[in-house]
Short mmCIF file of C-alpha atoms in Angstrom, two decimals:
data_model
loop_
_atom_site.label_atom_id
_atom_site.label_comp_id
_atom_site.label_asym_id
_atom_site.label_seq_id
_atom_site.Cartn_x
_atom_site.Cartn_y
_atom_site.Cartn_z
CA MET M 1 0.00 0.00 0.00
CA LYS M 2 1.25 3.46 -0.86
CA ILE M 3 2.07 5.55 2.20
CA LEU M 4 1.22 9.20 1.74
CA ARG M 5 4.04 11.42 2.94
CA LYS M 6 1.86 14.43 3.55
CA THR M 7 1.17 16.24 6.75
CA PHE M 8 -2.21 16.20 8.43
CA ALA M 9 -2.42 19.93 7.70
CA TYR M 10 -4.66 19.02 4.79
CA ILE M 11 -7.22 17.76 7.27
CA LEU M 12 -6.49 20.18 10.07
CA PRO M 13 -5.33 23.77 10.50
CA ALA M 14 -1.84 24.49 11.77
CA MET M 15 -0.93 22.98 15.12
CA LEU M 16 -1.85 24.89 18.28
CA VAL M 17 0.77 24.21 20.91
CA LEU M 18 -0.02 23.32 24.47
CA GLY M 19 1.54 24.52 27.64
CA GLY M 20 1.50 27.78 29.54
CA ASN M 21 2.62 29.23 32.81
CA SER M 22 -0.49 30.66 34.41
CA ALA M 23 -3.04 29.05 36.67
CA CYS M 24 -6.62 29.71 37.71
CA SER M 25 -9.04 28.10 40.12
CA ASP M 26 -11.75 27.72 37.45
CA PHE M 27 -10.32 25.83 34.51
CA ILE M 28 -12.63 27.41 31.92
CA GLU M 29 -11.01 30.78 32.58
CA ILE M 30 -7.50 29.77 31.50
CA ASP M 31 -6.34 31.38 28.24
CA PRO M 32 -7.66 29.06 25.52
CA GLU M 33 -4.70 29.70 23.24
CA ASN M 34 -2.08 28.14 25.54
CA LYS M 35 0.52 30.06 23.58
CA VAL M 36 3.78 28.88 25.13
CA PRO M 37 5.49 26.46 22.70
CA ALA M 38 5.70 22.94 24.05
CA GLU M 39 9.50 22.89 23.86
CA GLU M 40 9.58 25.91 26.22
CA VAL M 41 7.30 24.40 28.88
CA ASP M 42 9.02 23.72 32.20
CA PHE M 43 7.71 20.25 32.93
CA THR M 44 9.25 20.32 36.38
CA GLN M 45 6.47 22.74 37.35
CA THR M 46 4.00 19.95 37.90
CA ALA M 47 1.49 22.32 39.50
CA ASN M 48 0.74 23.39 35.91
CA MET M 49 -0.04 19.84 34.81
CA TYR M 50 -3.75 20.52 34.24
CA GLN M 51 -3.12 23.13 31.57
CA PRO M 52 -2.81 20.66 28.65
CA VAL M 53 -6.18 19.23 29.74
CA VAL M 54 -7.63 22.75 29.69
CA GLY M 55 -6.40 23.07 26.13
CA VAL M 56 -8.54 20.09 25.12
CA TYR M 57 -11.64 21.45 26.87
CA ASN M 58 -11.10 24.71 25.04
CA GLU M 59 -10.83 22.89 21.73
CA VAL M 60 -14.06 21.04 22.49
CA ARG M 61 -15.69 24.42 23.06
CA ALA M 62 -14.25 25.86 19.83
CA SER M 63 -14.64 22.88 17.49
CA ALA M 64 -17.40 20.63 18.83
CA MET M 65 -19.65 23.65 19.33
CA HIS M 66 -19.09 25.03 15.84
CA TYR M 67 -22.54 25.87 14.53
CA ILE M 68 -22.10 23.70 11.44
CA ASN M 69 -22.01 20.62 13.67
CA ALA M 70 -25.50 21.44 14.90
CA LEU M 71 -26.67 22.32 11.41
CA LEU M 72 -25.68 18.93 9.99
CA MET M 73 -25.51 16.53 12.94
CA PHE M 74 -28.71 17.47 14.76
CA THR M 75 -30.88 17.29 11.64
CA ARG M 76 -30.70 13.69 10.41
CA ASP M 77 -33.70 12.00 12.07
CA GLY M 78 -36.70 13.27 10.09
CA ASP M 79 -37.93 15.27 13.08
CA VAL M 80 -35.38 18.06 12.92
CA TRP M 81 -34.18 19.82 9.78
CA SER M 82 -31.75 22.59 8.98
CA GLY M 83 -34.55 25.10 8.67
CA ARG M 84 -33.61 27.28 5.70
CA TYR M 85 -33.15 26.96 1.95
CA ASP M 86 -32.33 30.62 1.38
CA ASP M 87 -28.95 30.23 3.14
CA GLN M 88 -26.90 27.01 3.36
CA GLY M 89 -29.42 25.21 1.21
CA ALA M 90 -27.07 22.24 0.80
CA ALA M 91 -27.46 21.57 4.52
CA ALA M 92 -31.24 21.51 4.11
CA ASP M 93 -30.85 18.91 1.36
CA PHE M 94 -28.74 16.77 3.71
CA SER M 95 -31.60 16.59 6.21
CA ARG M 96 -34.76 16.79 4.13
CA SER M 97 -33.94 14.70 1.06
CA PHE M 98 -30.68 12.99 2.07
CA VAL M 99 -28.83 14.43 -0.90
CA TYR M 100 -25.21 14.47 0.25
CA ASP M 101 -22.98 16.99 -1.51
CA ASN M 102 -19.46 16.02 -0.51
CA SER M 103 -18.12 19.33 -1.84
CA TYR M 104 -20.27 21.29 0.63
CA TRP M 105 -17.98 23.36 2.82
CA GLY M 106 -19.91 22.42 5.96
CA LEU M 107 -19.28 18.71 5.55
CA ASN M 108 -15.55 19.34 5.35
CA GLN M 109 -15.75 21.62 8.38
CA VAL M 110 -17.46 18.96 10.50
CA TRP M 111 -14.65 16.54 9.61
CA ILE M 112 -12.04 19.15 10.54
CA ASN M 113 -13.81 20.06 13.79
CA TRP M 114 -13.61 16.56 15.25
CA TYR M 115 -10.05 15.94 14.11
CA ASN M 116 -9.07 19.26 15.69
CA ILE M 117 -10.07 17.82 19.05
CA ILE M 118 -8.19 14.57 18.43
CA ARG M 119 -5.06 16.47 17.41
CA ILE M 120 -5.12 18.67 20.52
CA ALA M 121 -5.84 15.61 22.69
CA ASN M 122 -2.81 13.81 21.23
CA ALA M 123 -0.63 16.82 22.02
CA ALA M 124 -2.08 17.10 25.53
CA LEU M 125 -1.23 13.48 26.31
CA GLU M 126 2.31 14.08 25.13
CA SER M 127 2.57 17.13 27.39
CA LEU M 128 1.15 15.20 30.34
CA ASP M 129 3.80 12.54 29.80
CA GLY M 130 6.36 15.33 29.98
CA TYR M 131 5.14 16.23 33.47
CA ALA M 132 4.89 12.57 34.49
CA GLN M 133 8.66 12.04 34.21
CA TYR M 134 9.01 14.29 37.26
CA LEU M 135 6.42 12.41 39.32
CA THR M 136 6.89 9.36 41.50
CA GLU M 137 4.92 6.43 40.20
CA GLY M 138 2.28 5.43 42.73
CA SER M 139 2.20 8.85 44.39
CA ALA M 140 -0.94 10.97 44.71
CA ASP M 141 0.41 13.33 42.04
CA TYR M 142 0.98 10.40 39.71
CA GLU M 143 -2.59 9.22 40.23
CA THR M 144 -3.71 12.76 39.38
CA TYR M 145 -1.67 12.55 36.18
CA LEU M 146 -3.44 9.31 35.25
CA SER M 147 -6.82 10.90 35.97
CA TYR M 148 -5.97 13.88 33.76
CA CYS M 149 -4.98 11.49 30.98
CA GLY M 150 -8.38 9.86 31.41
CA GLU M 151 -10.14 13.19 30.89
CA VAL M 152 -8.22 13.78 27.66
CA ARG M 153 -8.79 10.25 26.43
CA THR M 154 -12.53 10.52 27.06
CA MET M 155 -12.76 13.72 25.03
CA ARG M 156 -10.73 12.10 22.27
CA ALA M 157 -13.01 9.06 22.34
CA TRP M 158 -16.05 11.34 22.09
CA ALA M 159 -14.55 13.00 19.02
CA TYR M 160 -14.06 9.60 17.38
CA TYR M 161 -17.61 8.64 18.38
CA ASN M 162 -18.97 11.64 16.49
CA LEU M 163 -16.77 10.95 13.50
CA VAL M 164 -17.69 7.27 13.20
CA THR M 165 -21.43 7.74 13.75
CA ASN M 166 -21.53 10.37 11.02
CA PHE M 167 -18.81 9.37 8.53
CA GLY M 168 -18.49 5.66 9.22
CA PRO M 169 -14.97 4.38 8.48
CA VAL M 170 -12.41 7.09 9.31
CA PRO M 171 -8.64 7.23 9.91
CA LEU M 172 -7.30 6.65 13.39
CA TYR M 173 -4.97 9.56 14.10
CA ARG M 174 -2.70 8.11 16.75
CA ASP M 175 0.17 10.57 16.57
CA ASN M 176 0.48 14.16 15.42
CA LEU M 177 3.47 13.22 13.26
CA GLN M 178 1.50 10.50 11.47
CA THR M 179 1.81 10.47 7.69
CA GLU M 180 -0.55 7.61 6.73
CA PHE M 181 -4.28 8.26 6.63
CA ARG M 182 -6.12 5.23 5.37
CA ARG M 183 -9.56 4.70 6.87
CA VAL M 184 -10.26 1.78 9.18
CA THR M 185 -13.55 -0.05 9.58
CA VAL M 186 -16.33 1.11 11.87
CA ALA M 187 -15.69 -1.91 14.09
CA SER M 188 -12.02 -0.92 14.38
CA VAL M 189 -12.94 2.60 15.45
CA TYR M 190 -15.35 1.31 18.08
CA ASN M 191 -12.68 -1.09 19.34
CA TYR M 192 -10.20 1.79 19.60
CA ILE M 193 -12.70 3.94 21.51
CA LEU M 194 -13.58 1.20 23.97
CA ASN M 195 -10.28 -0.56 24.55
CA GLU M 196 -7.64 2.12 24.12
CA ASP M 197 -9.27 5.23 25.52
CA LEU M 198 -12.36 4.48 27.60
CA ALA M 199 -11.01 1.41 29.39
CA PHE M 200 -8.10 3.53 30.63
CA ALA M 201 -10.38 6.43 31.54
CA MET M 202 -12.84 4.31 33.50
CA GLU M 203 -9.99 2.78 35.49
CA HIS M 204 -8.17 5.98 36.39
CA MET M 205 -10.69 8.82 36.63
CA GLU M 206 -12.63 9.95 39.67
CA ARG M 207 -15.93 8.18 40.38
CA MET M 208 -18.05 11.23 41.10
CA ARG M 209 -20.35 13.68 39.37
CA PRO M 210 -18.72 16.41 37.26
CA ASN M 211 -20.13 19.10 39.57
CA GLN M 212 -18.26 17.47 42.48
CA MET M 213 -14.84 17.70 40.85
CA VAL M 214 -12.00 19.94 42.03
CA HIS M 215 -12.28 21.49 38.57
CA PRO M 216 -16.08 21.87 38.56
CA GLY M 217 -17.66 20.35 35.47
CA ALA M 218 -14.68 18.19 34.53
CA ILE M 219 -15.65 14.83 33.12
CA THR M 220 -15.32 11.74 35.29
CA ALA M 221 -15.26 7.95 35.15
CA TYR M 222 -19.05 8.04 34.86
CA THR M 223 -18.78 10.18 31.73
CA ALA M 224 -16.51 7.55 30.22
CA GLU M 225 -18.92 4.80 31.29
CA MET M 226 -21.83 6.56 29.62
CA LEU M 227 -19.90 6.96 26.37
CA ALA M 228 -18.87 3.30 26.51
CA ALA M 229 -22.52 2.34 27.06
CA LYS M 230 -23.52 4.36 24.00
CA VAL M 231 -20.95 2.53 21.89
CA HIS M 232 -22.09 -0.87 23.21
CA MET M 233 -25.68 0.14 22.46
CA LEU M 234 -24.74 0.71 18.82
CA LEU M 235 -23.00 -2.67 18.80
CA GLY M 236 -25.95 -4.44 20.42
CA ASN M 237 -23.94 -5.52 23.47
CA TRP M 238 -26.86 -5.20 25.87
CA GLU M 239 -25.23 -6.91 28.84
CA GLU M 240 -22.52 -4.25 28.76
CA VAL M 241 -25.06 -1.46 28.36
CA GLU M 242 -26.91 -2.74 31.41
CA ARG M 243 -23.74 -3.21 33.46
CA LEU M 244 -22.36 0.26 32.73
CA THR M 245 -25.62 2.12 33.19
CA ASP M 246 -26.43 0.13 36.35
CA ASP M 247 -23.14 1.32 37.80
CA ILE M 248 -23.91 4.95 36.99
CA ILE M 249 -27.42 4.65 38.44
CA LEU M 250 -26.47 2.74 41.59
CA ASN M 251 -23.19 4.49 42.43
CA GLY M 252 -23.00 7.83 40.65
CA ASN M 253 -25.43 9.76 42.85
CA PHE M 254 -26.93 11.42 39.77
CA SER M 255 -30.53 12.62 39.66
CA LEU M 256 -32.83 14.27 37.17
CA TYR M 257 -33.07 18.03 37.52
CA GLY M 258 -36.57 18.73 38.78
CA ASP M 259 -37.50 21.42 36.26
CA TYR M 260 -37.12 20.24 32.66
CA TYR M 261 -37.65 23.76 31.32
CA GLN M 262 -34.86 25.25 33.45
CA LEU M 263 -32.58 22.25 32.87
CA PHE M 264 -31.42 23.78 29.59
CA LYS M 265 -31.07 27.28 31.00
CA ILE M 266 -28.87 29.07 33.54
CA PRO M 267 -30.39 27.39 36.66
CA GLY M 268 -29.61 23.98 35.17
CA LYS M 269 -25.89 24.62 34.61
CA LEU M 270 -23.79 21.75 36.00
CA CYS M 271 -26.74 20.25 37.85
CA ASP M 272 -26.79 16.70 39.20
CA GLU M 273 -28.13 15.44 35.85
CA SER M 274 -25.02 16.48 33.92
CA LEU M 275 -22.39 13.95 32.90
CA PHE M 276 -20.73 16.11 30.24
CA GLU M 277 -21.28 19.80 29.65
CA CYS M 278 -19.42 22.42 27.64
CA GLN M 279 -18.96 25.44 29.90
CA VAL M 280 -19.02 29.13 29.08
CA THR M 281 -18.87 32.30 31.14
CA ASP M 282 -19.30 36.04 30.68
CA PHE M 283 -17.76 36.60 34.14
CA GLY M 284 -21.01 38.25 35.24
CA VAL M 285 -20.22 41.54 33.50
CA GLY M 286 -21.95 43.17 30.55
CA SER M 287 -18.93 43.84 28.35
CA GLY M 288 -15.35 42.80 27.79
CA ASP M 289 -13.94 39.30 27.76
CA GLU M 290 -16.18 36.27 27.70
CA ILE M 291 -15.76 32.58 26.94
CA THR M 292 -18.46 31.51 24.51
CA VAL M 293 -19.55 28.83 22.07
CA ASP M 294 -19.71 31.47 19.35
CA GLN M 295 -22.84 30.91 17.17
CA PHE M 296 -23.89 27.49 18.52
CA PHE M 297 -27.09 28.77 20.14
CA ASN M 298 -27.58 31.70 17.80
CA CYS M 299 -27.85 29.48 14.71
CA GLN M 300 -30.71 27.51 16.28
CA GLY M 301 -32.96 30.35 17.44
CA PRO M 302 -36.00 31.85 15.70
CA PHE M 303 -35.61 35.13 13.85
CA SER M 304 -37.19 37.16 16.60
CA LEU M 305 -38.63 37.12 20.09
CA THR M 306 -39.99 40.24 21.74
CA ASP M 307 -41.64 41.36 24.94
CA GLY M 308 -42.83 44.53 23.27
CA THR M 309 -39.80 46.51 24.39
CA ASN M 310 -36.77 44.26 24.06
CA SER M 311 -35.96 41.72 21.37
CA LEU M 312 -33.82 38.66 20.75
CA GLY M 313 -33.18 36.80 17.54
CA GLY M 314 -31.29 33.91 15.97
CA TRP M 315 -30.58 32.58 12.50
CA GLY M 316 -33.54 30.20 12.20
CA PHE M 317 -31.40 27.24 11.16
CA ILE M 318 -32.62 24.42 13.44
CA GLY M 319 -36.31 23.69 13.02
CA TYR M 320 -38.79 20.93 13.79
CA GLU M 321 -40.92 19.25 11.16
CA PRO M 322 -44.71 19.79 11.57
CA GLU M 323 -45.32 16.04 11.77
CA PHE M 324 -43.07 15.72 14.82
CA VAL M 325 -44.69 18.68 16.56
CA ALA M 326 -48.12 17.15 15.94
CA TRP M 327 -46.89 13.76 17.27
CA ALA M 328 -45.69 15.42 20.48
CA GLU M 329 -49.05 17.19 20.90
CA GLU M 330 -50.96 13.97 20.41
CA ARG M 331 -48.90 12.33 23.16
CA GLY M 332 -50.17 14.94 25.59
CA GLU M 333 -46.75 16.44 26.15
CA ASP M 334 -46.79 19.70 28.10
CA VAL M 335 -43.54 20.22 30.00
CA ARG M 336 -41.33 18.94 27.19
CA PHE M 337 -43.48 20.58 24.53
CA THR M 338 -43.06 23.98 26.17
CA THR M 339 -39.32 23.40 26.58
CA SER M 340 -38.43 21.89 23.22
CA PHE M 341 -40.62 23.84 20.78
CA LEU M 342 -40.67 27.55 20.01
CA ARG M 343 -43.58 27.97 17.62
CA ALA M 344 -44.13 31.13 15.63
CA GLY M 345 -46.98 33.19 17.07
CA SER M 346 -46.89 31.57 20.50
CA THR M 347 -45.40 33.01 23.67
CA THR M 348 -42.72 31.74 26.01
CA PRO M 349 -43.43 31.19 29.72
CA GLU M 350 -41.74 34.57 30.27
CA GLY M 351 -44.32 36.24 27.99
CA TRP M 352 -42.13 36.79 24.94
CA THR M 353 -43.79 36.47 21.53
CA ILE M 354 -42.05 34.27 18.98
CA GLY M 355 -41.81 35.86 15.55
CA GLY M 356 -42.79 34.28 12.26
CA ALA M 357 -40.83 32.35 9.71
CA ASN M 358 -40.16 35.20 7.27
CA GLY M 359 -41.18 32.86 4.47
CA THR M 360 -37.81 31.08 4.45
CA SER M 361 -37.76 28.49 7.20
CA THR M 362 -39.66 26.37 9.66
CA ASP M 363 -42.23 27.92 11.97
CA CYS M 364 -40.98 25.95 14.99
CA TRP M 365 -37.46 26.08 16.40
CA ASN M 366 -35.36 24.20 18.96
CA GLY M 367 -36.38 25.57 22.34
CA LYS M 368 -33.53 23.77 24.11
CA ALA M 369 -31.22 26.42 22.67
CA TYR M 370 -33.36 29.28 24.02
CA LEU M 371 -32.21 31.36 26.98
CA PRO M 372 -34.69 33.88 28.44
CA TYR M 373 -33.69 37.52 28.33
CA GLU M 374 -34.36 37.70 32.05
CA GLN M 375 -31.53 35.23 32.71
CA MET M 376 -28.97 37.06 30.60
CA THR M 377 -26.30 39.30 32.05
CA PRO M 378 -27.34 42.88 31.25
CA GLY M 379 -25.46 43.94 28.14
CA ARG M 380 -25.01 40.36 26.88
CA THR M 381 -28.02 39.67 24.67
CA THR M 382 -26.60 37.45 21.92
CA TYR M 383 -29.00 34.52 21.57
CA GLY M 384 -28.13 31.92 24.21
CA SER M 385 -25.35 34.04 25.68
CA ASN M 386 -23.71 32.63 28.83
CA ASN M 387 -25.42 29.25 28.60
CA ASN M 388 -23.61 25.91 28.73
CA VAL M 389 -24.11 23.20 26.12
CA ARG M 390 -25.53 19.96 27.50
CA ILE M 391 -23.87 16.91 25.94
CA PHE M 392 -24.50 13.85 28.18
CA ARG M 393 -27.49 13.74 30.53
CA TYR M 394 -28.59 11.26 33.17
CA ALA M 395 -31.99 10.95 31.47
CA ASP M 396 -30.24 9.24 28.57
CA VAL M 397 -28.55 6.83 31.02
CA LEU M 398 -31.94 5.88 32.50
CA LEU M 399 -33.46 5.24 29.09
CA MET M 400 -30.45 3.20 27.92
CA ASN M 401 -30.76 1.14 31.07
CA SER M 402 -34.47 0.54 30.49
CA GLU M 403 -33.87 -0.53 26.91
CA ALA M 404 -31.05 -2.88 27.89
CA LYS M 405 -33.19 -4.55 30.55
CA ILE M 406 -36.13 -4.99 28.15
CA ARG M 407 -33.88 -6.49 25.47
CA LEU M 408 -32.50 -8.89 28.09
CA GLY M 409 -36.00 -9.99 29.09
CA LYS M 410 -36.10 -7.98 32.31
CA ASP M 411 -38.35 -5.26 33.74
CA GLY M 412 -37.38 -1.88 32.25
CA ASP M 413 -40.10 0.20 33.87
CA ALA M 414 -38.03 2.06 36.49
CA GLY M 415 -35.75 4.28 34.44
CA TYR M 416 -38.39 4.88 31.80
CA ASN M 417 -40.93 6.06 34.37
CA GLU M 418 -38.41 8.24 36.16
CA VAL M 419 -37.85 10.18 32.94
CA ARG M 420 -41.58 10.40 32.21
CA GLY M 421 -42.36 11.51 35.74
CA ARG M 422 -40.11 14.53 35.47
CA ALA M 423 -41.97 15.46 32.27
CA GLY M 424 -45.37 15.18 33.96
CA MET M 425 -46.33 12.11 31.92
CA PRO M 426 -48.19 9.15 33.49
CA ALA M 427 -46.28 6.05 34.54
CA LYS M 428 -46.62 2.77 32.64
CA THR M 429 -46.13 -0.87 33.53
CA GLY M 430 -44.82 -3.55 31.22
CA VAL M 431 -42.83 -0.99 29.24
CA THR M 432 -41.93 -2.17 25.73
CA LEU M 433 -39.08 -1.42 23.37
CA ASP M 434 -41.39 0.80 21.33
CA ASP M 435 -42.25 2.74 24.48
CA VAL M 436 -38.58 3.39 25.24
CA LEU M 437 -37.76 4.44 21.68
CA ASP M 438 -40.70 6.85 21.65
CA GLU M 439 -39.54 8.25 24.98
CA ARG M 440 -36.01 8.73 23.63
CA ARG M 441 -37.48 10.49 20.60
CA MET M 442 -39.26 13.01 22.80
CA GLU M 443 -36.71 13.39 25.60
CA LEU M 444 -33.61 13.72 23.39
CA CYS M 445 -34.97 15.64 20.40
CA GLY M 446 -32.59 18.23 19.01
CA GLU M 447 -29.60 16.81 20.91
CA TRP M 448 -26.47 15.53 19.13
CA GLY M 449 -28.13 13.22 16.59
CA TYR M 450 -29.08 10.56 19.14
CA VAL M 451 -32.51 9.90 17.59
CA TYR M 452 -30.95 9.30 14.16
CA GLN M 453 -28.57 6.79 15.72
CA ASP M 454 -31.59 5.07 17.29
CA LEU M 455 -33.28 4.77 13.91
CA VAL M 456 -30.20 3.25 12.30
CA ARG M 457 -29.30 0.81 15.08
CA THR M 458 -32.88 -0.51 15.36
CA GLY M 459 -33.32 -0.92 11.60
CA ARG M 460 -36.16 1.61 11.51
CA ALA M 461 -34.42 4.23 9.39
CA ALA M 462 -35.65 2.72 6.12
CA THR M 463 -39.29 2.97 7.23
CA VAL M 464 -39.07 6.40 8.83
CA LEU M 465 -36.58 8.11 6.53
CA GLY M 466 -36.98 6.11 3.32
CA PRO M 467 -39.87 8.28 2.07
CA LYS M 468 -37.53 11.28 2.36
CA GLY M 469 -34.86 9.66 0.18
CA TRP M 470 -32.78 7.79 2.76
CA THR M 471 -31.30 4.46 1.72
CA GLU M 472 -28.97 2.11 3.55
CA ASP M 473 -25.96 3.41 1.64
CA LYS M 474 -26.70 6.83 3.18
CA ILE M 475 -26.23 5.73 6.80
CA TYR M 476 -22.97 7.67 6.75
CA TRP M 477 -21.90 10.84 5.01
CA PRO M 478 -19.29 10.59 2.27
CA VAL M 479 -15.71 11.66 2.86
CA PRO M 480 -15.48 15.39 2.02
CA SER M 481 -14.11 16.06 -1.44
CA THR M 482 -11.38 18.35 -0.09
CA GLN M 483 -10.04 15.47 1.99
CA LEU M 484 -10.11 13.07 -0.97
CA GLN M 485 -8.27 15.55 -3.17
CA ASN M 486 -5.47 16.06 -0.68
CA LEU M 487 -5.31 12.56 0.81
CA PRO M 488 -6.29 10.09 -1.95
CA ASP M 489 -5.70 7.07 0.30
CA LEU M 490 -8.98 8.00 2.00
CA ALA M 491 -10.69 6.54 -1.08
CA LEU M 492 -9.22 3.07 -0.44
CA GLU M 493 -11.38 0.38 1.14
CA PRO M 494 -11.28 0.63 4.92
CA MET M 495 -8.98 -1.87 6.59
CA GLU M 496 -9.36 -3.85 9.79
CA GLU M 497 -7.07 -2.93 12.62
#
């Protein structure tokens, strides 16, 4: 096989170095650039050992929360679509008719976004190893080093998870000096995620909630367990799904946040339901520096909301299909309907009127991205400003656990009913697989493409999405044309590893 002697710069922008010589009690406040070149870092200063980890969290915030990820990844399940044909019409074709244009800039950007995180994670692990040479193996500081490596490995595994569930076979980028970029099979990527990154992370990270960590909001062993459970769910390994989610439920001390509406807003930041959350801050002041997710929320909001005096507005890119809204109404949803859907002409619980569609998009937008004006820091009124992005939630753990138990011939009522109870829905007995899948559809709508993954793994995509143009060969997106032009080995058949 020909080995391409090209740098990964074709796939990724120029390398951002890790290191630094400042510290802060809240890790999201550390300078995201980490500008000190790695060769200049004094690794004997082991008190600075968390800074490479901070660099990865910052890259997650910059790359994973790029608005194009939401525009393409959240809109694959037939319930959610990209909302507009007048701007980024190719993205609308991806979600409404499953016409994949591999020359579309956004597809290439999604690819780049996830490999950015992997690249920074690789560099962070190298930096952590630099500190480790000055630690005594078996000491408390050495155990901290191992835990930090677990955080980085979990974020890297999550990046691979998003690559493989969207693009299918992809290259494993093990080293930032790597020069060979042939894709490996989906099974090989899953094996890498589970056995090289998450197994290490689950062994060495803290077994506590993220909001209990010394660095509040940092991911933990339970985050790694949840990601591993999601991979095993895709593989149909239900005993492992049950085992991992049982451990989270029985030992993690997680609980559902009582108010579903506020869960996705400022009061719900880093609550006991959160297993993985991208943090932001405006430091509580109305101007100056802030740490944001750029346009992640803004792209999802309706064009306008007003209370008659003040106004907010987004880009109108993430909308719900009328059939899904009607399905939710027919179920008798109230709490989740109010939270998840912003319909043109209706009002929010705060009394703000939602503007119309301007003739170019949906008339119902993703309410989980909405932050009330009343919760914003005065002077910071960009749509969703100062809100965290929820990535992994305990509700998903409960529903995975219920499904695993049902598939194993056991009673899956408990977790299912706990999720429904928070939403004000009546309890059921003898819960079925269809019940759980419907609950996942409602509970997780508009979140990270989980419902699309459910359709594919259960074999229901052909029935649900087939009328829209989906076929089995469209489970995954094609490799972006820019990548194929610069790295032709990506066109080779994926290999087992």
